[in-house]
mmCIF file of C-alpha atoms and ligand atoms in Angstrom:
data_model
loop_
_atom_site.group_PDB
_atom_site.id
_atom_site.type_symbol
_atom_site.label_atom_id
_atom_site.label_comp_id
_atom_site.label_asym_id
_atom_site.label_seq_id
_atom_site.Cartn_x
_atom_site.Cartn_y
_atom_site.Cartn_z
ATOM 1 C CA UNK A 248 54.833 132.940 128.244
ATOM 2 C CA UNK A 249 54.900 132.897 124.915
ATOM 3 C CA UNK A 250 54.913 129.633 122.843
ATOM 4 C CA UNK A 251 57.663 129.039 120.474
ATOM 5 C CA UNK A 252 57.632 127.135 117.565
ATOM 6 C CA UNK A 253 60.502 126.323 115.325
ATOM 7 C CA UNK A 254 59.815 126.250 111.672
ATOM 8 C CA UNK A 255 61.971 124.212 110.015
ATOM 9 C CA UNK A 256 60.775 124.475 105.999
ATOM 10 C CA UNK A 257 63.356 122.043 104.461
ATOM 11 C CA UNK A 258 63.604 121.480 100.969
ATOM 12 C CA UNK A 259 61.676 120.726 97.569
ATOM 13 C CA UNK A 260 57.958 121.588 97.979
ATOM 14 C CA UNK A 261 58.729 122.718 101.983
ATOM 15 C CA UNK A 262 58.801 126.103 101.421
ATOM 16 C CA UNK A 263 55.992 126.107 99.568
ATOM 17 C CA UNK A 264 53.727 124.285 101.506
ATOM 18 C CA UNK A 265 55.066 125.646 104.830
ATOM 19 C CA UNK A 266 54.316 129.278 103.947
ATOM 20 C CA UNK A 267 50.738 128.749 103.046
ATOM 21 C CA UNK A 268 50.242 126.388 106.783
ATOM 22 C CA UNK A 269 52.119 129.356 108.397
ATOM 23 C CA UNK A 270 49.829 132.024 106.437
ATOM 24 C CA UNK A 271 46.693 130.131 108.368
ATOM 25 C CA UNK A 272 48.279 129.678 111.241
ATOM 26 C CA UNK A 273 49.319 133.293 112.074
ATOM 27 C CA UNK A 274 45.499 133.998 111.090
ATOM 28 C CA UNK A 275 44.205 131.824 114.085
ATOM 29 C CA UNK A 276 47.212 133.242 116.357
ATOM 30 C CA UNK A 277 45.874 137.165 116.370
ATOM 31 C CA UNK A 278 42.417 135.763 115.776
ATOM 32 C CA UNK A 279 42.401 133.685 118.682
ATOM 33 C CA UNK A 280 45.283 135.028 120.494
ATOM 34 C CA UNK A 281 46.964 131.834 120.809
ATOM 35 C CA UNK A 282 50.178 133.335 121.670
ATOM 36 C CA UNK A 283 52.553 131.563 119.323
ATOM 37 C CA UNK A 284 56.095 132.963 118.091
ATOM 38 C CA UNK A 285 57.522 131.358 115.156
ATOM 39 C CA UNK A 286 61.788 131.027 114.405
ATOM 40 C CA UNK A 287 62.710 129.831 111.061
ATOM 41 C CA UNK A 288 65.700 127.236 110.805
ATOM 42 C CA UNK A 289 67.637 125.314 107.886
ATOM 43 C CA UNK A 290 67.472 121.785 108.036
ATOM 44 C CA UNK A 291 68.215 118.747 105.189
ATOM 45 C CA UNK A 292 69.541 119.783 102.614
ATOM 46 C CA UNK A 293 68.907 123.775 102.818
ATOM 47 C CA UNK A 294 71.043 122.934 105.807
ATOM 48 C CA UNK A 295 73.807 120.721 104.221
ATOM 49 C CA UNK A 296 74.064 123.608 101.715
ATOM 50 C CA UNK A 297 74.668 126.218 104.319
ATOM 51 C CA UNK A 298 76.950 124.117 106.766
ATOM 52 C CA UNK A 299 77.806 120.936 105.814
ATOM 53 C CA UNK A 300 75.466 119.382 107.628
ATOM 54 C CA UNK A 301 71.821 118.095 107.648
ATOM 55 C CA UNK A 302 70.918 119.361 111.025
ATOM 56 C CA UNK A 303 73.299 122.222 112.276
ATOM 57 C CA UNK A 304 73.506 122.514 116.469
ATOM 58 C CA UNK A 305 71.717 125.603 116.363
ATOM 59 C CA UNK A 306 68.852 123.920 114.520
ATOM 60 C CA UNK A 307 68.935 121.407 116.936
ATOM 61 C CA UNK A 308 69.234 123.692 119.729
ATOM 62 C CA UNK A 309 66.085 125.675 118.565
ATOM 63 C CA UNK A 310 63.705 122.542 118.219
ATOM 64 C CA UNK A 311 64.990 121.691 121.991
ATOM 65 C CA UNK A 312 64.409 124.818 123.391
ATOM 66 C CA UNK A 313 61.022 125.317 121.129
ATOM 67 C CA UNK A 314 57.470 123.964 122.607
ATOM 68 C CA UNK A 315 56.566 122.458 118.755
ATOM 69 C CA UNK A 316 58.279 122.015 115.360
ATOM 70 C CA UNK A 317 56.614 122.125 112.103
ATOM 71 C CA UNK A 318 58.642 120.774 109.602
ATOM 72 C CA UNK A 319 57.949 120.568 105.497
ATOM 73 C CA UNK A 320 60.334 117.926 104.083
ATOM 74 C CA UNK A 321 63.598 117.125 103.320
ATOM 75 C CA UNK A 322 65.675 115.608 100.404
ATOM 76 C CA UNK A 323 66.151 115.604 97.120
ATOM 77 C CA UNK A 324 68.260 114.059 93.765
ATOM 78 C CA UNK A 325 70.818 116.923 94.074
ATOM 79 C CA UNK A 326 71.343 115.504 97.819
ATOM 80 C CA UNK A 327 71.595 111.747 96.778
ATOM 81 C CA UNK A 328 75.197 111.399 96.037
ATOM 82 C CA UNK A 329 76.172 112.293 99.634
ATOM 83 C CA UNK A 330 77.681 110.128 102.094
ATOM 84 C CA UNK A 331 74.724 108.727 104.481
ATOM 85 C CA UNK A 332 75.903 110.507 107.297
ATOM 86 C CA UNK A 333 75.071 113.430 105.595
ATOM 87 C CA UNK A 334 72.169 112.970 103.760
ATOM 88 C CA UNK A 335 69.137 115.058 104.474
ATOM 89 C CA UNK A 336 67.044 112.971 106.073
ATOM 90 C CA UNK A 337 69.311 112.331 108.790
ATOM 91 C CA UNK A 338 68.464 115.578 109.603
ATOM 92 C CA UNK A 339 65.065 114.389 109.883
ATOM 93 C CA UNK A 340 66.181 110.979 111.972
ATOM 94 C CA UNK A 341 68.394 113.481 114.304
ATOM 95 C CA UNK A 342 65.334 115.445 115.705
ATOM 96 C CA UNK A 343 62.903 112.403 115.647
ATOM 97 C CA UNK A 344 66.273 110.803 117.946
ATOM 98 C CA UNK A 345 67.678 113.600 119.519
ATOM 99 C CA UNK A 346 64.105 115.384 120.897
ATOM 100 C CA UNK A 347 62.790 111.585 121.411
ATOM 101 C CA UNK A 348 59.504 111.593 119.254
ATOM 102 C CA UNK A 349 58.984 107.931 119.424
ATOM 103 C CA UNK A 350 54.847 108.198 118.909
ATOM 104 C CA UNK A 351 54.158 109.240 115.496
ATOM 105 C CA UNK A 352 50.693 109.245 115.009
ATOM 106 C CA UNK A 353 49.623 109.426 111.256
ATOM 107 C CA UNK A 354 45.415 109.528 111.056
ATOM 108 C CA UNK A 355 44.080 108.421 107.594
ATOM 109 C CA UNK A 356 40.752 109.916 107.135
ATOM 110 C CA UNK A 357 38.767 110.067 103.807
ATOM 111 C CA UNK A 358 37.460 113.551 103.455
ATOM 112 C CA UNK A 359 33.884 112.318 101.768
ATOM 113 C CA UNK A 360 34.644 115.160 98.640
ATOM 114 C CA UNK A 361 37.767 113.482 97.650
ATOM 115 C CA UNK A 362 35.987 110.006 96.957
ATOM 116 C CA UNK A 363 36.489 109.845 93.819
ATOM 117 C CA UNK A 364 40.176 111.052 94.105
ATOM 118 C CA UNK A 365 41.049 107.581 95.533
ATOM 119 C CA UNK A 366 42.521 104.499 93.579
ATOM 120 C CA UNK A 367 40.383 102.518 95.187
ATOM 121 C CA UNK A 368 36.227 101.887 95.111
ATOM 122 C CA UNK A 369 34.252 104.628 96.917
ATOM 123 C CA UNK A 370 32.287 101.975 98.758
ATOM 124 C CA UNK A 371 36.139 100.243 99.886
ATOM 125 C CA UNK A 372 37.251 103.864 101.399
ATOM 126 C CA UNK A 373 34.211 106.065 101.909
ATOM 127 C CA UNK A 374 34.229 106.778 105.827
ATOM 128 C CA UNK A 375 37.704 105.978 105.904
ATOM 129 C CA UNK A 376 39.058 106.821 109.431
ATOM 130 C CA UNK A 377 42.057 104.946 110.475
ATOM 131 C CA UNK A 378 45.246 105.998 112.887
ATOM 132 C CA UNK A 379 48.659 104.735 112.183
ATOM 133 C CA UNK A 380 50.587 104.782 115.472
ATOM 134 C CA UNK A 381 54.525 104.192 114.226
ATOM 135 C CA UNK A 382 57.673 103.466 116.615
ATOM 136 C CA UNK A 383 59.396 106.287 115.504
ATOM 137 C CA UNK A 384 62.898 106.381 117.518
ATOM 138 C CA UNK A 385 63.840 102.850 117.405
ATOM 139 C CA UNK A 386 64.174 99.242 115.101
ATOM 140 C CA UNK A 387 65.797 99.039 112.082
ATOM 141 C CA UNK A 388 66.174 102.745 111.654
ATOM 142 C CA UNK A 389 68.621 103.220 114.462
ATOM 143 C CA UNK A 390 69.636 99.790 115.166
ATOM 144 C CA UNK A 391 73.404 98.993 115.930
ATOM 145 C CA UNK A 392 75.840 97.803 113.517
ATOM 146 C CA UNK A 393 75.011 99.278 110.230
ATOM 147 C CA UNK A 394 76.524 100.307 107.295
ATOM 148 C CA UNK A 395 78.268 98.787 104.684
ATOM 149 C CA UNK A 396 81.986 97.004 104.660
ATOM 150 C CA UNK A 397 83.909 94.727 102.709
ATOM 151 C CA UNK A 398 84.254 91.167 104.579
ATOM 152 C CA UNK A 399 87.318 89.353 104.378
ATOM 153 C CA UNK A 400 86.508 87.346 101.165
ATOM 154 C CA UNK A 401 86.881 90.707 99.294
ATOM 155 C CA UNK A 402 83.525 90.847 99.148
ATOM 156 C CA UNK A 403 80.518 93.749 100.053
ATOM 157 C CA UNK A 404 78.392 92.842 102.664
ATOM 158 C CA UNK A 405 75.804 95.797 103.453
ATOM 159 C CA UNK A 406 73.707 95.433 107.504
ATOM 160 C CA UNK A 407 71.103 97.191 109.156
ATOM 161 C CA UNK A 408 69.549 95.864 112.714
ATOM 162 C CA UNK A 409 66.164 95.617 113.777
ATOM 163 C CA UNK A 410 66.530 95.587 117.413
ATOM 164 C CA UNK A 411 63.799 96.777 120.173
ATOM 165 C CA UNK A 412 64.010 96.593 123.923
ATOM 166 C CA UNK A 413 60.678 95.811 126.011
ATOM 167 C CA UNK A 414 61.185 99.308 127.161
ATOM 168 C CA UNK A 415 60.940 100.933 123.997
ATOM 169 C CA UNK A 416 57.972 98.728 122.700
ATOM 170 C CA UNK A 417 55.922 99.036 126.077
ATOM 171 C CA UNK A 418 56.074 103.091 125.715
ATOM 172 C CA UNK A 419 54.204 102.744 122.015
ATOM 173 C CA UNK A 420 52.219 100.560 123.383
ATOM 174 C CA UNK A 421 51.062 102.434 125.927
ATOM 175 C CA UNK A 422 50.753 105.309 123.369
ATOM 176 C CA UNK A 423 48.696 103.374 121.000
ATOM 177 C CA UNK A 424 46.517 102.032 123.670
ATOM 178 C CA UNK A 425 45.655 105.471 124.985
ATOM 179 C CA UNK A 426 44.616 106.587 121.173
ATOM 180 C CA UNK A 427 42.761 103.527 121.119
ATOM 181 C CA UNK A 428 40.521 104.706 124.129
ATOM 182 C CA UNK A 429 39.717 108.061 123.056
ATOM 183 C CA UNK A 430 38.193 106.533 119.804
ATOM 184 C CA UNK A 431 36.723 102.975 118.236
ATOM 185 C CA UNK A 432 38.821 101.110 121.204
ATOM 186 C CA UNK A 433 40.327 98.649 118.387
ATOM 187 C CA UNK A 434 43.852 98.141 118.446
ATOM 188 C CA UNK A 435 45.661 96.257 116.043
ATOM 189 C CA UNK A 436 49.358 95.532 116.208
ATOM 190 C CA UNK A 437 51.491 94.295 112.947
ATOM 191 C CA UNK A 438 54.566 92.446 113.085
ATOM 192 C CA UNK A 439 56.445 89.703 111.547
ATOM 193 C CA UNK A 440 56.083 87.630 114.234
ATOM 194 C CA UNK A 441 56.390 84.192 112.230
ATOM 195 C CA UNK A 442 59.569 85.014 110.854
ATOM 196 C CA UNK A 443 61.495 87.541 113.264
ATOM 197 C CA UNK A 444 62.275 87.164 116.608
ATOM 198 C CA UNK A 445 62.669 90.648 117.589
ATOM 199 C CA UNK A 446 58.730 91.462 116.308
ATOM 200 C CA UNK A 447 57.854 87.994 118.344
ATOM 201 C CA UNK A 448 58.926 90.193 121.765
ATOM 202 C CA UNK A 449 57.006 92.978 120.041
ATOM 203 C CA UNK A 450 53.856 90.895 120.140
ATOM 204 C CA UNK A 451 54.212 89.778 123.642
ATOM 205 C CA UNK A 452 54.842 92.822 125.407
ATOM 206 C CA UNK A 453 52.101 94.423 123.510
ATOM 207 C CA UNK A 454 49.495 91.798 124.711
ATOM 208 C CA UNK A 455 51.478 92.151 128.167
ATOM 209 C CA UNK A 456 50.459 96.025 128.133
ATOM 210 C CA UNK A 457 47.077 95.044 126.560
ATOM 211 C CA UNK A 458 46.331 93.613 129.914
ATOM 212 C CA UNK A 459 46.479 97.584 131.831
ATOM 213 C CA UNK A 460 43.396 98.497 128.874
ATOM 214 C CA UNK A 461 40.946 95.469 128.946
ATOM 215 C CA UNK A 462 38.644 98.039 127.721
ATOM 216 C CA UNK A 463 40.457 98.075 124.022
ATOM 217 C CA UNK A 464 40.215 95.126 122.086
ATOM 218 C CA UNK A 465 44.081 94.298 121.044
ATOM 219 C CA UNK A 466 44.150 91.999 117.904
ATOM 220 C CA UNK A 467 48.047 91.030 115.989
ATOM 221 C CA UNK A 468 48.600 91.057 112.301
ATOM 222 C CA UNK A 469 51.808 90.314 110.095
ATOM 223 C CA UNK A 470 52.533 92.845 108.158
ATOM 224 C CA UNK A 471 52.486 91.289 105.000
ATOM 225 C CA UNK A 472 48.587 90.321 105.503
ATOM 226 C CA UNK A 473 48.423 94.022 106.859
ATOM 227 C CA UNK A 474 48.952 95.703 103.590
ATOM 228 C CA UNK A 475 46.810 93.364 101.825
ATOM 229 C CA UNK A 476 43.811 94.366 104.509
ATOM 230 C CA UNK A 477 44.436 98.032 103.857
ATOM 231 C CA UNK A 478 43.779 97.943 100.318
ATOM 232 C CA UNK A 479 41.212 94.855 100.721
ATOM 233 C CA UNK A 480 39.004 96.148 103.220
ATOM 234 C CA UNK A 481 40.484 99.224 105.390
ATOM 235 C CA UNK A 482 37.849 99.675 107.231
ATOM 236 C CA UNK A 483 38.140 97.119 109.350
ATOM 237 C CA UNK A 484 41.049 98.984 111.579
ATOM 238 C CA UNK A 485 40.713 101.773 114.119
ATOM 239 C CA UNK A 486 43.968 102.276 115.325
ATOM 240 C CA UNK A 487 46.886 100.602 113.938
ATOM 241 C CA UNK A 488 50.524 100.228 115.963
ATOM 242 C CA UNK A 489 53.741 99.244 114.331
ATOM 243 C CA UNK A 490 57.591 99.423 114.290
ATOM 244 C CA UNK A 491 59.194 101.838 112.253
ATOM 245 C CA UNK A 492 59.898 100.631 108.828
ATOM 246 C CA UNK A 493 56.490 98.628 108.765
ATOM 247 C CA UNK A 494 54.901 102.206 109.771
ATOM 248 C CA UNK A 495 56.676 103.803 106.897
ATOM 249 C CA UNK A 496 55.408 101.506 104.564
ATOM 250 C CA UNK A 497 51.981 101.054 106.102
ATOM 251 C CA UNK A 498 51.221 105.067 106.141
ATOM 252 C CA UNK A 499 52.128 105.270 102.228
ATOM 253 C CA UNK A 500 49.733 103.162 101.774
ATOM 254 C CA UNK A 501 47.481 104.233 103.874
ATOM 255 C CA UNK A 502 47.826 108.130 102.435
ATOM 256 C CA UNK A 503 47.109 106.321 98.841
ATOM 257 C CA UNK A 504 43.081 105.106 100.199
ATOM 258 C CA UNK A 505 42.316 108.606 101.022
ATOM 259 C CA UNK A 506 42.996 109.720 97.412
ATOM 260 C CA UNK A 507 46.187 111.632 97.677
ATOM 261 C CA UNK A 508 49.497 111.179 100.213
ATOM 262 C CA UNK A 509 49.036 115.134 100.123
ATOM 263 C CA UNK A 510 46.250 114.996 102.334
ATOM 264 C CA UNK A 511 48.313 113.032 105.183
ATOM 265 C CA UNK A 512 49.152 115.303 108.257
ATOM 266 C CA UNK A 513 51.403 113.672 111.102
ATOM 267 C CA UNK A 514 52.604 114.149 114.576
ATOM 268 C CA UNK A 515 55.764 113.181 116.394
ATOM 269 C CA UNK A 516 55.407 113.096 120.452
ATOM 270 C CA UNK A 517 57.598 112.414 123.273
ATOM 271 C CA UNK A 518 56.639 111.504 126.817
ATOM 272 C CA UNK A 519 54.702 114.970 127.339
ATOM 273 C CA UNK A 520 53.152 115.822 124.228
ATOM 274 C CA UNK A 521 56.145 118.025 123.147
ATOM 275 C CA UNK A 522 55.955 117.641 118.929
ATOM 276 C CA UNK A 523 57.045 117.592 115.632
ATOM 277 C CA UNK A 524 54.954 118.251 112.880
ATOM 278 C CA UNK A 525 54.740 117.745 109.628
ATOM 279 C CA UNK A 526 53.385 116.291 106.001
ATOM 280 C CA UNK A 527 54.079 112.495 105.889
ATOM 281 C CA UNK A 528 54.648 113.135 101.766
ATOM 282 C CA UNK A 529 58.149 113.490 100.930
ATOM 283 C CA UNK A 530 59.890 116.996 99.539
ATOM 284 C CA UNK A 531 58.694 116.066 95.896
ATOM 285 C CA UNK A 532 61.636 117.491 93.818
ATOM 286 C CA UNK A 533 59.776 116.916 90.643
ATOM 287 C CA UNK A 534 57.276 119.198 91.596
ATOM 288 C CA UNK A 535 59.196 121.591 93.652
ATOM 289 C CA UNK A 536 58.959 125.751 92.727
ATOM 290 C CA UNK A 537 56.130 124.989 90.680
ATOM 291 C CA UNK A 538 53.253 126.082 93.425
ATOM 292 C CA UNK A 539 51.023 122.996 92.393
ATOM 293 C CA UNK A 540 51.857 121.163 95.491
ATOM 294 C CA UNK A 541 48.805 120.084 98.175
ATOM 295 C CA UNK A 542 49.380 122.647 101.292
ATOM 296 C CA UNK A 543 46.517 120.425 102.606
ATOM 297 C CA UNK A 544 48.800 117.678 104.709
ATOM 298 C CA UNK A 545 50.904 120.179 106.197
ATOM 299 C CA UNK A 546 47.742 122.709 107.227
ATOM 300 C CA UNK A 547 46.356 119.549 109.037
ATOM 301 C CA UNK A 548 49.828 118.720 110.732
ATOM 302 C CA UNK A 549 49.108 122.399 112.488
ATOM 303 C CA UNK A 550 45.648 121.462 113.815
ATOM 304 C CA UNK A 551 47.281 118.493 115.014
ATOM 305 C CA UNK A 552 50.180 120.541 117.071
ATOM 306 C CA UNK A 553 47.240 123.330 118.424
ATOM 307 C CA UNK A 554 45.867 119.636 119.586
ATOM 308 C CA UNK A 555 48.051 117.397 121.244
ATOM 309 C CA UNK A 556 50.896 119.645 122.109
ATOM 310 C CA UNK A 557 48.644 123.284 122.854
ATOM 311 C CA UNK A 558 45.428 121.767 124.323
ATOM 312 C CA UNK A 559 43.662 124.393 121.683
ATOM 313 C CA UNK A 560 41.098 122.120 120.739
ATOM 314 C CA UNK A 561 38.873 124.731 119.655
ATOM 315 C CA UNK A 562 41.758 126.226 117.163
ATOM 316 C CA UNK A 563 42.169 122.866 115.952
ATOM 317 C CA UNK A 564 38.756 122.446 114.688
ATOM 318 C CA UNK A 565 38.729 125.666 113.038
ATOM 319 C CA UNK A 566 41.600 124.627 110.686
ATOM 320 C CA UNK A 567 39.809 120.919 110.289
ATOM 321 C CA UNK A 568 36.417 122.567 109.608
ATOM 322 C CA UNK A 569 38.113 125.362 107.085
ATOM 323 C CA UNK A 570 39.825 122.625 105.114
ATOM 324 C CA UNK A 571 36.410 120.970 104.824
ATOM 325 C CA UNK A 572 34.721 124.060 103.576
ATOM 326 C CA UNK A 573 37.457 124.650 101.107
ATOM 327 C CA UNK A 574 37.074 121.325 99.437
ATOM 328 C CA UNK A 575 33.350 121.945 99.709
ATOM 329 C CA UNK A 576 34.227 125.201 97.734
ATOM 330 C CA UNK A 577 35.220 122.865 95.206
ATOM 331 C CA UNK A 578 39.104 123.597 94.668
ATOM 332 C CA UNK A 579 41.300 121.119 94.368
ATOM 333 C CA UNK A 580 45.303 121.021 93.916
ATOM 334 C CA UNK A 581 46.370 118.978 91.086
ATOM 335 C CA UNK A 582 46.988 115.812 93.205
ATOM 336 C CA UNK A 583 42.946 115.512 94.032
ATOM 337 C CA UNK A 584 41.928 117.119 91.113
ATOM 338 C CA UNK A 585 38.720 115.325 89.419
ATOM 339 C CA UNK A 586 36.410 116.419 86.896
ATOM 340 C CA UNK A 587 34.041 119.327 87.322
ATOM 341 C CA UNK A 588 36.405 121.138 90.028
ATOM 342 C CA UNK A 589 38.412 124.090 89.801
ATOM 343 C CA UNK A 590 42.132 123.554 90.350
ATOM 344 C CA UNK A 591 44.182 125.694 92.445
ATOM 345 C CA UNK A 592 48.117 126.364 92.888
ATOM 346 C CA UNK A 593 49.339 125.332 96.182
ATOM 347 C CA UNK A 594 48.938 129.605 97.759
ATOM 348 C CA UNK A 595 45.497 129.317 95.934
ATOM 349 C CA UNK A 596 44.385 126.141 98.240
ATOM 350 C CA UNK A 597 45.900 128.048 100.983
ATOM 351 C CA UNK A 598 44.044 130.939 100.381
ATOM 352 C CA UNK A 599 40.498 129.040 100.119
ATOM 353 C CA UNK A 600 41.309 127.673 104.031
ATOM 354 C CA UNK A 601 41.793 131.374 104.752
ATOM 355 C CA UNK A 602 38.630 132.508 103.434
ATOM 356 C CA UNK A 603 36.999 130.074 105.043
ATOM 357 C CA UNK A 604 38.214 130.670 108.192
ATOM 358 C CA UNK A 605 37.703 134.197 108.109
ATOM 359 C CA UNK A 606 33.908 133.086 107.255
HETATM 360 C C1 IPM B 1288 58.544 109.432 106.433
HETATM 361 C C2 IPM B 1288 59.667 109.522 105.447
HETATM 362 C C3 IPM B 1288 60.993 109.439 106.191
HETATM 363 C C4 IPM B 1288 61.034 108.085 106.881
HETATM 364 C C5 IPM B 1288 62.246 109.661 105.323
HETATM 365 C C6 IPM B 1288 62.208 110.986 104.599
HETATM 366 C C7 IPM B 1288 63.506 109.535 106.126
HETATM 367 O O1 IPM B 1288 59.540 108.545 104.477
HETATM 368 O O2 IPM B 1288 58.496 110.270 107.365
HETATM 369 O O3 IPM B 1288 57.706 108.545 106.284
HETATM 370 O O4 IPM B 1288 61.419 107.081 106.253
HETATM 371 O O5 IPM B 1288 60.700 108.027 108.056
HETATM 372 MG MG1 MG B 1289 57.706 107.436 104.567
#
């Protein structure tokens, strides 16, 4: 059988960055004979432009019937003025809903030849090697009411809800525990436990599930104190689990320690491993059509799927181990670009993982 994957490019820099993780990808495939088959769809606004709609059935219907999606980005200014409902990145929020990707694991790792690329002080970040585990499907992202109406003093009132069920936080716990155990066996959970109620469950159910893994040391943090940590001393966390919105924020900053949110692969699982794929960095609109964009996130987000939802371990390492002999080579896309190295456009960075997995 073979296994399909639905390519779902986007907008802004997607293309771009898409074709050159697709260009190593189809390398590995008759290299390795991995057995892959790859449909393109439109989604965001590619997709809004083409149907009126951010995620059209039949792009829905493809990631369904698909074993993995890789997906570039979506949004953009020309998009902005839409009605929400419409908006790219409900495209995005559709397939994260609709396919049920609730574990989205985001690994920070400092590759040691981009130390000097971070903001931060090579001894803060050197050895860098920290996994973001983010509720993905549920909290204030999805919560019920939202929107924005006028109440009956004439004035605007705008509402979002956080809202989790134990169900929903036990399953990322679970998830983040399990990550935990294949690796330091720290687990740190963020909240806002002192101030909201729904994050005070959070806390409890995750020291409830703590109690099935006493081999993983569970520890709590508010959020707040947690991006203060990250840029104080990051170090300090293995694996890090949180709801949605405090995972969004969390994983920018934790893309900025390792010198460039181009670097940042992700991966979106449901119950059996069944993904999405994709850069955490946005569609980059200033930047878009120009080919300087870093391929670099998006080529790790396809090690990742040949990982958790192929078993190709082997395949995996290959792309890991090309990327690292690429920046060994020296080039470097304008985002990590330092001194001394010899920049690259986005199909030139591309190219160098090639080479270097052809050897
Ligand atoms: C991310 C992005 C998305 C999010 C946007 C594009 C909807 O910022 O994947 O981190 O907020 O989840
Ligand atoms: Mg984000």
């Amino acid at each position: 059988m073979p296994k399909k994957i639905a390519v779902l490019a986007g907008d802004g820099i997607g293309p771009e960055i898409v074709a050159e993780a697709i260009k190593v990808l189809s390398f590995l495939n008759n290299d390795m004979n991995l057995g892959l088959v790859f449909e393109n769809a439109l989604i965001g606004g590619a997709a809004y432009d083409a149907f009126g709609t951010p995620l059209p059935q039949q792009t829905l219907n493809l990631c369904k019937n698909a074993d993995a999606v890789l997906l570039g980005a979506v949004g953009g200014p020309k998009w902005e003025p839409l009605a929400h409902a419409v908006r790219p990145e409900r495209g995005l929020l559709g397939i994260r809903s609709e396919l049920n990707l609730f574990s989205n694991l985001r690994p920070a790792i400092l590759y040691p030849q981009l130390v000097d690329a971070s903001t931060l002080k090579p001894e803060v970040v050197s050895g860098l090697d920290v996994m973001i585990v983010r509720e993905l499907t549920g909290g204030i992202y999805f919560g019920q009411p939202r929107g924005v109406h006028v109440a009956e003093n004439g004035e605007r009132v705008g509402i979002n809800t956080k809202i989790y069920s134990e169900s929903e936080i036990r399953r990322i716990a679970h998830s983040a525990f399990k990550i935990a155990q294949k690796r330091h066996k720290k687990l740190c959970s963020v909240d806002k436990a002192n101030v909201l109620e729904v994050t005070e469950l959070w806390r409890q159910v995750m020291t409830e599930v703590g109690r099935d893994y006493p081999d993983v040391e569970l520890s709590h943090m508010y959020v707040d104190n947690a991006a203060m940590q990250l840029v104080r001393a990051p170090k300090q966390f293995d694996v890090i689990v949180t709801t949605n919105m405090f995972g969004d924020i969390l994983s920018d900053i934790a893309a900025m320690l390792t010198g460039s949110i181009g670097m940042l692969p992700s991966a979106s699982l449901d119950a059996n491993a069944k993904g999405m794929y994709e850069p955490i960095h946005g569609s980059a609109p200033d930047i878009a059509g120009q080919g300087t964009a870093n391929p670099l996130a998006t080529i790790l987000s396809v090690a990742m799927m040949l990982r958790y939802t192929f078993n190709e371990t082997a395949a995996a390492e290959r792309i890991e181990q090309a990327v690292n002999a690429a920046l060994d080579g020296k080039v470097r896309t304008a985002d990590i670009y330092s001194e001394g190295m010899t920049k690259v456009s986005t199909s030139g960075m591309g190219d160098a993982v090639l080479n270097a997995l052809k050897g």
